Coordinates of C-alpha atoms and ligand atoms in Angstrom, one line a residue:
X67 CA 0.0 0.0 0.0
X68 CA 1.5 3.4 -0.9
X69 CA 1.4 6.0 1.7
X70 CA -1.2 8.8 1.3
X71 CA 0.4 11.1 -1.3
X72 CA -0.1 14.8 -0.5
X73 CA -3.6 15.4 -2.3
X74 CA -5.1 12.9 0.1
X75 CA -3.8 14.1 3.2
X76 CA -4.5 17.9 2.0
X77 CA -8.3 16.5 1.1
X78 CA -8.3 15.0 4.6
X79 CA -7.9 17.6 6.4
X80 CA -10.2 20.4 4.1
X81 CA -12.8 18.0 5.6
X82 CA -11.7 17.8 9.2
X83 CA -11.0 21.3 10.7
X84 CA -9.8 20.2 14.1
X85 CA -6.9 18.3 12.3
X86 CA -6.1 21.6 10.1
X87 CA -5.5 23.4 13.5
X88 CA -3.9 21.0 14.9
X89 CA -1.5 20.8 11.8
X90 CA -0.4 24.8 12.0
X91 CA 1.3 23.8 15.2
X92 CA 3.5 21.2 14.1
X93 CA 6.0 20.6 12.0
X94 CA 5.5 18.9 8.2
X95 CA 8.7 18.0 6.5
X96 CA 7.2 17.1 3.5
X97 CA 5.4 20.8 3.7
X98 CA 7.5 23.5 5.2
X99 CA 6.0 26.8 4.4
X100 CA 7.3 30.4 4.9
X101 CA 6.9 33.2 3.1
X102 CA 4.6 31.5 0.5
X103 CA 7.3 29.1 -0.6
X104 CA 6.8 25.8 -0.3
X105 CA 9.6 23.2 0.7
X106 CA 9.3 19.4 0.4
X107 CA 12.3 17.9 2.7
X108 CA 10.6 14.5 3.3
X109 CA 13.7 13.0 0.9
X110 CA 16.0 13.8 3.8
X111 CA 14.0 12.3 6.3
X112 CA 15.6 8.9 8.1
X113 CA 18.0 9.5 11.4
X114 CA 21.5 10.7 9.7
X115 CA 25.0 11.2 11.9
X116 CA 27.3 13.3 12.4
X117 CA 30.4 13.5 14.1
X118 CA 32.3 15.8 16.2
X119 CA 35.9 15.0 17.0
X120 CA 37.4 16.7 19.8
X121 CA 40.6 16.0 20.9
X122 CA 41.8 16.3 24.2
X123 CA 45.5 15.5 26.5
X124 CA 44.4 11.9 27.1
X125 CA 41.1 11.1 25.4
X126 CA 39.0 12.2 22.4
X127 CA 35.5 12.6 22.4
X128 CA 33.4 11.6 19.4
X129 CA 30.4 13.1 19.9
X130 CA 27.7 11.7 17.8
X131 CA 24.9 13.7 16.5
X132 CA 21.8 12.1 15.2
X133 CA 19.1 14.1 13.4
X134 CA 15.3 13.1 12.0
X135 CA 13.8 16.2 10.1
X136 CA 10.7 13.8 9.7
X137 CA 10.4 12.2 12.6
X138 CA 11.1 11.4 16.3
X139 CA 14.0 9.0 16.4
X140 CA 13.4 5.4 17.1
X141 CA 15.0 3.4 19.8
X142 CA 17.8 0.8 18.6
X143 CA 17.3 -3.0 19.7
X144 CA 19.1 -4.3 22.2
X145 CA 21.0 -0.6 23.5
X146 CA 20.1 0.1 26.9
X147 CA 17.6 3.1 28.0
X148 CA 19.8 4.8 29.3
X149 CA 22.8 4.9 26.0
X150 CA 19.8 6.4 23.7
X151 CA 17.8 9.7 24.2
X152 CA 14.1 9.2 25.7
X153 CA 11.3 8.8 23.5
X154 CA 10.4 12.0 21.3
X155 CA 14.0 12.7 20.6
X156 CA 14.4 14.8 16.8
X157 CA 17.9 15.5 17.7
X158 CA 20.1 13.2 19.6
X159 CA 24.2 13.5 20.8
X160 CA 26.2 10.7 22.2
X161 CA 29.3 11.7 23.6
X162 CA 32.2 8.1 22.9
X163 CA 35.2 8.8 25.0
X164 CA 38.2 6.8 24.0
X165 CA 41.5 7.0 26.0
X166 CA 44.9 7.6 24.5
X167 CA 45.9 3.8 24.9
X168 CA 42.3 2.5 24.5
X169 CA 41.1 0.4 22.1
X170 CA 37.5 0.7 23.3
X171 CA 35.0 3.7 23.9
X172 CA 32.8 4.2 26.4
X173 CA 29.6 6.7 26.6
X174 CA 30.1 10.1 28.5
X175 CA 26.7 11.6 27.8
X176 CA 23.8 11.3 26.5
X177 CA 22.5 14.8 25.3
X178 CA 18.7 14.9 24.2
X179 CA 19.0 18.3 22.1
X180 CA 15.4 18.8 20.7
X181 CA 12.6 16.7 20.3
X182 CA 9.2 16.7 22.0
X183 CA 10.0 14.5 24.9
X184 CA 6.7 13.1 26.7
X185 CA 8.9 13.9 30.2
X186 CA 9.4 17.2 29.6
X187 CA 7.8 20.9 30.1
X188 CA 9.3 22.2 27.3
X189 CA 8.0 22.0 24.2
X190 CA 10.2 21.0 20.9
X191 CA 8.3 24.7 19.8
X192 CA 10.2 23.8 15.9
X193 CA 10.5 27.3 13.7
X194 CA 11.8 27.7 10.3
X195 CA 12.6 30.6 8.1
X196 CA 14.2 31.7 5.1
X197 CA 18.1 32.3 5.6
X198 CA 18.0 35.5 3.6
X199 CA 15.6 36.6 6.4
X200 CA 17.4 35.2 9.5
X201 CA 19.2 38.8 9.9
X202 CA 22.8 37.4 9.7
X203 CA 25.0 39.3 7.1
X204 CA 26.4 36.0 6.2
X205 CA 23.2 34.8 4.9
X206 CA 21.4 37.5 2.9
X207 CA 22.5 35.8 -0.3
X208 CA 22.1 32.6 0.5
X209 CA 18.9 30.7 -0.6
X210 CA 17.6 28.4 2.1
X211 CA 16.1 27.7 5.1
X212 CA 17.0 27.8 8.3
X213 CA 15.3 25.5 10.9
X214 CA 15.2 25.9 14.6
X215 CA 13.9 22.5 17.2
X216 CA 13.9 23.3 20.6
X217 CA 13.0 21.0 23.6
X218 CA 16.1 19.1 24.9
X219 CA 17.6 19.4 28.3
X220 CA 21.3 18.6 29.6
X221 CA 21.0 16.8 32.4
X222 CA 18.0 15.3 31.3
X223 CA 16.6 14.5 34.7
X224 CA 17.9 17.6 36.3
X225 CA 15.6 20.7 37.2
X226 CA 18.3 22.8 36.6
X227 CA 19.5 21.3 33.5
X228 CA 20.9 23.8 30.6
X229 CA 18.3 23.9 28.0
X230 CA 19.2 22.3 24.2
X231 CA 18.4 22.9 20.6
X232 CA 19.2 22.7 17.5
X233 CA 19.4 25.0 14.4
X234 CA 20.1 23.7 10.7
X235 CA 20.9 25.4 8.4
X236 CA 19.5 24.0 4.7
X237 CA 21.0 25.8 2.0
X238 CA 20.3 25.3 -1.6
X239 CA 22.7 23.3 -3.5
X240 CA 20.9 22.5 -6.8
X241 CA 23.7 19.7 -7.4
X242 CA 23.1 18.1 -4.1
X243 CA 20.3 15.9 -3.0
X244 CA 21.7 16.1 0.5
X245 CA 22.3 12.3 1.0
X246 CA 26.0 12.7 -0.7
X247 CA 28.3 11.1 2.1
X248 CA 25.3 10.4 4.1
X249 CA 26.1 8.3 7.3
X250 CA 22.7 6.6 7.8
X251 CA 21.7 4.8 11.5
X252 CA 20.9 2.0 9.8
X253 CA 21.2 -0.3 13.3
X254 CA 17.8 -2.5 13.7
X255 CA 15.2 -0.4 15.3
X256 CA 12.8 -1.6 18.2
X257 CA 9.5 -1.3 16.5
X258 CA 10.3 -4.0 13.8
X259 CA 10.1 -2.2 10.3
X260 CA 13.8 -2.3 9.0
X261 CA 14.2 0.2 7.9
X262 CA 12.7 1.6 4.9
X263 CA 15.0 2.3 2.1
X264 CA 14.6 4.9 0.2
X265 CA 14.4 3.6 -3.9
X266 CA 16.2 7.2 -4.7
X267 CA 19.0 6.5 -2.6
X268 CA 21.0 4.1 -4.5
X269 CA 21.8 6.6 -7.1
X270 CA 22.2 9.6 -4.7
X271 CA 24.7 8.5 -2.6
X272 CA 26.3 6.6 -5.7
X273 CA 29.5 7.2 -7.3
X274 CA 28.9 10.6 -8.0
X275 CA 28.2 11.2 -3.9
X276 CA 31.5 9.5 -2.9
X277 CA 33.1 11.7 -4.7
X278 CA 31.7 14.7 -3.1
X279 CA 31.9 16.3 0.4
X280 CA 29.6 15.3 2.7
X281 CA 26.3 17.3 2.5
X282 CA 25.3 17.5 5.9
X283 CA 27.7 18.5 8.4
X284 CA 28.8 19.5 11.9
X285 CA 29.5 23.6 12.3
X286 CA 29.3 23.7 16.2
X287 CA 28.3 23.0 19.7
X288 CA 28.3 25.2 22.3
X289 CA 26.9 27.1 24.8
X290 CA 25.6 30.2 23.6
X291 CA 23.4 33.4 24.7
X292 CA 22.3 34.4 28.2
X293 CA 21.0 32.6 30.0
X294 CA 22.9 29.6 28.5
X295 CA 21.7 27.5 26.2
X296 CA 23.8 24.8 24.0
X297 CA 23.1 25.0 20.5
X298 CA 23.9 22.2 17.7
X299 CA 24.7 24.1 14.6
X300 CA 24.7 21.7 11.6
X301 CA 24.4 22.1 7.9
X302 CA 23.0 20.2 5.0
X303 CA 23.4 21.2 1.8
X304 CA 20.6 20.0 -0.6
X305 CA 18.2 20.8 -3.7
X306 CA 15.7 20.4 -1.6
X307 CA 16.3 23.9 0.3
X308 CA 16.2 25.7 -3.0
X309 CA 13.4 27.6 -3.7
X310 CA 11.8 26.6 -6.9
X311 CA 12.3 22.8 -5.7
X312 CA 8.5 22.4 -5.4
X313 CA 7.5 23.3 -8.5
X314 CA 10.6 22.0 -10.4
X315 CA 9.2 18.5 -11.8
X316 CA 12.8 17.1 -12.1
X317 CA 13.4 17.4 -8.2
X318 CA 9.6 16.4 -7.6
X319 CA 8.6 13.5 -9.3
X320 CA 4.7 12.9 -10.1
X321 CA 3.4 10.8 -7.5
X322 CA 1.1 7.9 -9.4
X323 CA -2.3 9.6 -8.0
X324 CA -2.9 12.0 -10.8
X325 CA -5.6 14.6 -11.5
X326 CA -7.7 12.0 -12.8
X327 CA -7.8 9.6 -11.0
X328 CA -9.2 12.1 -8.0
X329 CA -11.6 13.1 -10.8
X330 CA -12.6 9.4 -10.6
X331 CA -12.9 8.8 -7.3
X332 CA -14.8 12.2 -6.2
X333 CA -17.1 11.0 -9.0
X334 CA -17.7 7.9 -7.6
X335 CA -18.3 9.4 -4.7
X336 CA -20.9 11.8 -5.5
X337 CA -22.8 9.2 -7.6
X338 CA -23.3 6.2 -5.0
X339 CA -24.1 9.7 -2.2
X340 CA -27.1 10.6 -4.5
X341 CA -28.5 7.0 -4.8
X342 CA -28.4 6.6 -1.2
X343 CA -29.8 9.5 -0.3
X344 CA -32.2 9.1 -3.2
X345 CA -32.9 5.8 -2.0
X346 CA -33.4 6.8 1.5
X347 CA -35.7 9.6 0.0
X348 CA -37.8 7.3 -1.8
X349 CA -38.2 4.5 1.1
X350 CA -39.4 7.1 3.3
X351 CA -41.4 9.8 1.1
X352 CA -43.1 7.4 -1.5
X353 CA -42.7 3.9 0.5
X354 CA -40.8 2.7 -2.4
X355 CA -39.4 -1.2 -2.7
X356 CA -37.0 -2.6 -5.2
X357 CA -36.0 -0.7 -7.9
X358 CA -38.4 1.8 -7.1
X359 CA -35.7 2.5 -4.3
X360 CA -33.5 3.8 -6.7
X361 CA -33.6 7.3 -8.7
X362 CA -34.8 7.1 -11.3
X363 CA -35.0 3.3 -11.0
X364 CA -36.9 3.4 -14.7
X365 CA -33.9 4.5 -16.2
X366 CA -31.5 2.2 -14.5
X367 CA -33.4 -0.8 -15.6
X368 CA -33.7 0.4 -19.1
X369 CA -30.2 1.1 -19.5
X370 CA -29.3 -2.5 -20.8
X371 CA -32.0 -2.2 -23.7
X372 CA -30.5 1.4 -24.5
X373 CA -27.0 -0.2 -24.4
X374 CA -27.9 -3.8 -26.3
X375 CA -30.3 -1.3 -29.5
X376 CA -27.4 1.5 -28.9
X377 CA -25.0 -1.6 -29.6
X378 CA -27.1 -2.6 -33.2
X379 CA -27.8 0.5 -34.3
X380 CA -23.2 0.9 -34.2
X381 CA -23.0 -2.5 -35.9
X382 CA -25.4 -2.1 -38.5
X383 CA -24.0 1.1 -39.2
X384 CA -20.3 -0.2 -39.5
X385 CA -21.7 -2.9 -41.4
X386 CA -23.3 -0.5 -43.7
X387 CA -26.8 -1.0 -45.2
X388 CA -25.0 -3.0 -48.5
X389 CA -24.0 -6.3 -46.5
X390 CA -26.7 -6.4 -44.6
X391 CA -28.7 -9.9 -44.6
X392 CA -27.7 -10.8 -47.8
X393 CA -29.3 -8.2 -50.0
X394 CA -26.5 -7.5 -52.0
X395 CA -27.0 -4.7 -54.4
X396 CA -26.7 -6.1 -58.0
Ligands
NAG246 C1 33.3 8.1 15.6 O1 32.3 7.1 15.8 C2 31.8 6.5 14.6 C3 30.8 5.5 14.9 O2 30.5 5.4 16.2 C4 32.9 6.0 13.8 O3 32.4 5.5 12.5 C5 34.0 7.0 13.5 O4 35.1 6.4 12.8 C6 34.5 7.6 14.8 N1 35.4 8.6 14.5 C7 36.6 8.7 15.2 C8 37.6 9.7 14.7 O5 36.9 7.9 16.1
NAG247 C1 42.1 -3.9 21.1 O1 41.8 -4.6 22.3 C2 41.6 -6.0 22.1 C3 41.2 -6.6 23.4 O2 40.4 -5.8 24.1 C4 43.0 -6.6 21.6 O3 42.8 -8.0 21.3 C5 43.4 -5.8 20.3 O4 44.6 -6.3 19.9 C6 43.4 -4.3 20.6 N1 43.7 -3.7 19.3 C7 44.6 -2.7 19.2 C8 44.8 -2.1 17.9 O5 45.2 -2.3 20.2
NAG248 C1 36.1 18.6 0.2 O1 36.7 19.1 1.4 C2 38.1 19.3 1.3 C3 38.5 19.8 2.6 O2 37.6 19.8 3.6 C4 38.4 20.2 0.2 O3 39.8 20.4 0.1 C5 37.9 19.7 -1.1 O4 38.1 20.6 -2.1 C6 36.4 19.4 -1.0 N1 35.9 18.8 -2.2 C7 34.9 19.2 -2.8 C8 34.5 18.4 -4.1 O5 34.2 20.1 -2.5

């Protein structure tokens, strides 16, 4: 079963109101809006890593950063509780320490960054805008989008725990698809689906991606402002932050659930509504039974004599007058 393409869910929720209000507050990564422009970063969705090296006198720390645009992370089978972020996490870092003479790693922390965790006061509160209107000099030229989620504490379980979050930057790279270099969690996740792979990725991350820089990337973490907060910066360069990438039918490929089929179905639709109510109407005014149930029930039943002397009156007429039983013109 494919999942609901866009029309369907956009249809769903024109006729449920309580869902459209529901959907301003959160966050669609298959339909980012700001500004009127429409972004479409479900292609990027899937937990991807980064890694932050830092080297100190007798260890290094490879923090690991794990990010899902789309969703909250899943937990990984058989890794305790306590090695993974709690439930909700978007945004995820695991600090490995590894001594100087050490062979094996060991986790430090575990920093939830952002996510909307069910423990937690705070929400994830996600924000996006365009990076020629974030207000940093650095990006007035730059087409993208910069996306801000919120919600993660360090120490998790501590009331006075320094608040997390997370801002990436996407930035249009109309040669990227963003998986280029892409280091995937691919590790078996608890709820059973393995995961999905994406039929697009082969190609993406393909020869042509090994052969490029990695597209999303580690810019910082630290603590920044007043009062403190620690801030992943990461960066992912992709076509899908660009702002045409909508409408551009290379970089959005028709989904099979064209206009007409909807045409079809709505049809449908609207036809069997106005025999039942007809129906309905006809039990109840006129006491009707059988095909009297139906509108215009007379026509219904006649519609196999229209079809069968619609049928003759084609053949005969293909056939042409001369052929016809024999009486050959001489
Ligand atoms: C950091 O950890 C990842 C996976 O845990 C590993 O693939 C990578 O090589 C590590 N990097 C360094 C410099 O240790
Ligand atoms: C890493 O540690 C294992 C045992 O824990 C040892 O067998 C192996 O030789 C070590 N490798 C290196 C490169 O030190
Ligand atoms: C990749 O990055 C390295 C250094 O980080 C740089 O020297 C190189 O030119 C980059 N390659 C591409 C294709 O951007």
């Amino acid at each position: 079963m494919r999942p609901l393409s866009a029309p369907t869910i956009r249809l769903c929720s024109l006729l449920s109101l309580p869902s459209l209000i529901l959907a301003a507050a959160s966050f669609d990564c298959s339909d980012i809006v700001k500004d009127r422009i429409r972004f479409n970063l479900k292609p990027l969705g899937g937990p991807h890593v980064v890694h932050w090296i830092e080297t100190e006198e007798l260890i290094t720390h490879n923090h690991t950063y794990t990010i899902d645009i789309c969703q909250p992370l899943k937990r990984t089978k058989g890794v305790p509780a306590d090695e993974e972020c709690p439930n909700g996490a978007r945004v995820c870092g695991i600090d490995y320490v590894t001594g100087k003479n050490d062979n094996t790693s060991r986790i430090e922390h575990v920093v939830p960054i952002a996510g909307d965790f069910i423990h937690s006061t705070a929400g994830w509160d996600p924000k996006w805008q365009l990076l020629k209107n974030s207000g940093s000099h650095a990006d007035a030229d730059r087409e993208g989008l910069l996306i801000e989620f919120n919600g993660g504490k360090f120490p998790f379980n501590d009331k006075k725990g320094v608040p997390q979050k997370a801002m990436i930057e996407m930035v249009c790279d109309k040669d990227r698809s963003g998986l280029e270099g892409d280091e995937e969690d691919d590790r078996p996740k608890e709820d059973g689906d393995e995961k999905e792979k994406r039929d697009d990725e082969g190609e993406e991350k393909g020869e042509e991606g090994e052969k490029k820089n990695k597209s999303l990337t580690f810019v910082s973490y630290k603590q920044e402002g007043d009062p403190a907060v620690g801030v992943l910066r990461l960066e992912w360069k992709t076509k899908y932050a660009c702002e045409d990438a909508v409408n551009n039918p290379d970089l959005n490929p028709k989904d099979g659930w064209g206009f007409f089929t909807w045409f079809l179905i709505i049809l449908f639709l609207c036809i069997s509504a106005y025999l039942i109510f007809g129906s309905w109407l006809n039990y109840n005014r006129y006491g009707a039974r059988g095909w009297d149930l139906l509108p215009h029930g007379d026509t219904i039943r006649d519609i196999p004599y229209l079809v069968k002397d619609w049928g003759r009156r084609v053949v005969s007429t293909i056939q042409g007058p001369g052929s016809r039983g024999g009486y050959s013109a001489v």
